Amino acid sequence: MKKRKIEDVMDKIGIPKCTQGYECIVEALMLMDEPVWKNAKLMNVYEEIGRRLGKRGSSVERSIRYCFEITRKREKNQPDIEKYLGSVYTGNHHTLKHFYKILKREEEDENSRY
């Protein structure tokens, strides 16, 4: 999955770039695309992101949760927010997996057109 695609969608749905969680979400989605991390527990993914960014895993989790919460509270682009993040907040685990699944489907659809 391409970093630019992830960032474009995050900008489209209004995830604020100025928060620490923005970079953490990008890293998480890119890690989830790697075979080694595809089926890993999300806490291990947080720890790996923390190692890469010089943070604790709990700080990574909290930053991601904060980004999702403030994005959902915004009124603009609500249909896109629901498409990519889901309609109900059920925690980072489900939201990240849903986000990844939708991005992956879009990527596969784009690749199948060519």
Short mmCIF file of C-alpha atoms in Angstrom, two decimals:
data_model
loop_
_atom_site.label_atom_id
_atom_site.label_comp_id
_atom_site.label_asym_id
_atom_site.label_seq_id
_atom_site.Cartn_x
_atom_site.Cartn_y
_atom_site.Cartn_z
CA MET A 1 0.00 0.00 0.00
CA LYS A 2 1.36 3.39 -0.93
CA LYS A 3 1.96 6.00 1.73
CA ARG A 4 0.66 8.74 -0.53
CA LYS A 5 -2.68 6.95 -1.01
CA ILE A 6 -3.08 6.56 2.75
CA GLU A 7 -2.27 10.23 3.36
CA ASP A 8 -4.62 11.37 0.58
CA VAL A 9 -7.54 9.48 2.12
CA MET A 10 -6.68 10.68 5.62
CA ASP A 11 -6.65 14.27 4.37
CA LYS A 12 -9.94 13.69 2.53
CA ILE A 13 -11.73 12.52 5.68
CA GLY A 14 -10.20 15.24 7.83
CA ILE A 15 -7.73 13.45 10.07
CA PRO A 16 -5.62 16.37 11.28
CA LYS A 17 -2.00 16.29 10.12
CA CYS A 18 -0.84 18.32 13.09
CA THR A 19 -1.53 15.50 15.58
CA GLN A 20 0.95 12.81 16.57
CA GLY A 21 -1.59 10.14 15.70
CA TYR A 22 -1.56 11.06 12.00
CA GLU A 23 1.93 9.62 11.49
CA CYS A 24 1.11 6.67 13.74
CA ILE A 25 -1.96 5.76 11.65
CA VAL A 26 0.07 5.93 8.43
CA GLU A 27 2.73 3.69 9.95
CA ALA A 28 0.13 1.23 11.28
CA LEU A 29 -1.62 0.87 7.92
CA MET A 30 1.68 0.39 6.12
CA LEU A 31 2.80 -2.21 8.67
CA MET A 32 -0.50 -4.07 8.35
CA ASP A 33 0.28 -4.48 4.66
CA GLU A 34 3.57 -6.27 5.34
CA PRO A 35 3.25 -10.08 5.47
CA VAL A 36 5.11 -10.32 8.80
CA TRP A 37 2.66 -7.93 10.49
CA LYS A 38 -0.54 -8.87 8.64
CA ASN A 39 -1.89 -11.11 11.41
CA ALA A 40 0.03 -9.65 14.34
CA LYS A 41 -1.73 -8.43 17.46
CA LEU A 42 -2.27 -4.71 17.24
CA MET A 43 -0.42 -4.12 20.52
CA ASN A 44 2.71 -5.53 18.85
CA VAL A 45 2.14 -3.18 15.92
CA TYR A 46 1.91 -0.25 18.36
CA GLU A 47 5.17 -1.31 19.99
CA GLU A 48 6.91 -1.51 16.60
CA ILE A 49 5.62 1.92 15.58
CA GLY A 50 6.75 3.28 18.94
CA ARG A 51 10.20 1.82 18.40
CA ARG A 52 10.40 3.45 14.96
CA LEU A 53 9.14 6.82 16.15
CA GLY A 54 10.85 6.89 19.55
CA LYS A 55 7.64 6.51 21.59
CA ARG A 56 6.00 3.98 23.86
CA GLY A 57 3.38 1.63 22.43
CA SER A 58 0.76 3.02 24.80
CA SER A 59 1.49 6.53 23.54
CA VAL A 60 1.03 5.34 19.94
CA GLU A 61 -2.31 3.74 20.82
CA ARG A 62 -3.52 6.87 22.61
CA SER A 63 -2.44 9.14 19.73
CA ILE A 64 -4.33 7.01 17.21
CA ARG A 65 -7.43 6.91 19.40
CA TYR A 66 -7.36 10.69 19.77
CA CYS A 67 -7.14 11.18 15.98
CA PHE A 68 -10.09 8.88 15.36
CA GLU A 69 -12.17 10.58 18.07
CA ILE A 70 -11.67 14.13 16.82
CA THR A 71 -12.21 13.07 13.21
CA ARG A 72 -15.53 11.43 14.07
CA LYS A 73 -16.68 14.52 15.98
CA ARG A 74 -16.36 16.69 12.90
CA GLU A 75 -19.47 17.12 10.80
CA LYS A 76 -17.87 17.62 7.40
CA ASN A 77 -17.34 14.64 5.12
CA GLN A 78 -19.39 12.34 7.35
CA PRO A 79 -20.16 9.81 4.56
CA ASP A 80 -16.43 9.43 3.84
CA ILE A 81 -15.60 9.15 7.53
CA GLU A 82 -18.15 6.34 7.87
CA LYS A 83 -16.83 4.64 4.75
CA TYR A 84 -13.20 4.55 5.89
CA LEU A 85 -13.51 4.45 9.69
CA GLY A 86 -16.84 2.70 10.11
CA SER A 87 -20.09 4.11 11.42
CA VAL A 88 -19.58 3.17 15.07
CA TYR A 89 -16.42 3.62 17.10
CA THR A 90 -15.50 0.22 18.46
CA GLY A 91 -11.88 0.89 19.33
CA ASN A 92 -8.64 1.29 17.45
CA HIS A 93 -8.35 -2.37 16.59
CA HIS A 94 -11.58 -2.53 14.60
CA THR A 95 -11.23 0.96 13.15
CA LEU A 96 -7.69 0.35 11.86
CA LYS A 97 -8.66 -3.04 10.41
CA HIS A 98 -11.73 -1.53 8.72
CA PHE A 99 -9.67 1.38 7.36
CA TYR A 100 -7.02 -1.03 6.05
CA LYS A 101 -9.63 -3.30 4.45
CA ILE A 102 -11.32 -0.43 2.58
CA LEU A 103 -7.98 0.99 1.38
CA LYS A 104 -6.85 -2.46 0.26
CA ARG A 105 -10.07 -3.02 -1.70
CA GLU A 106 -9.68 0.31 -3.43
CA GLU A 107 -6.08 -0.52 -4.30
CA GLU A 108 -7.10 -3.91 -5.72
CA ASP A 109 -9.91 -2.30 -7.73
CA GLU A 110 -7.47 0.26 -9.17
CA ASN A 111 -4.97 -2.47 -10.07
CA SER A 112 -7.62 -4.63 -11.74
CA ARG A 113 -8.58 -1.77 -14.08
CA TYR A 114 -5.16 -1.80 -15.70
#
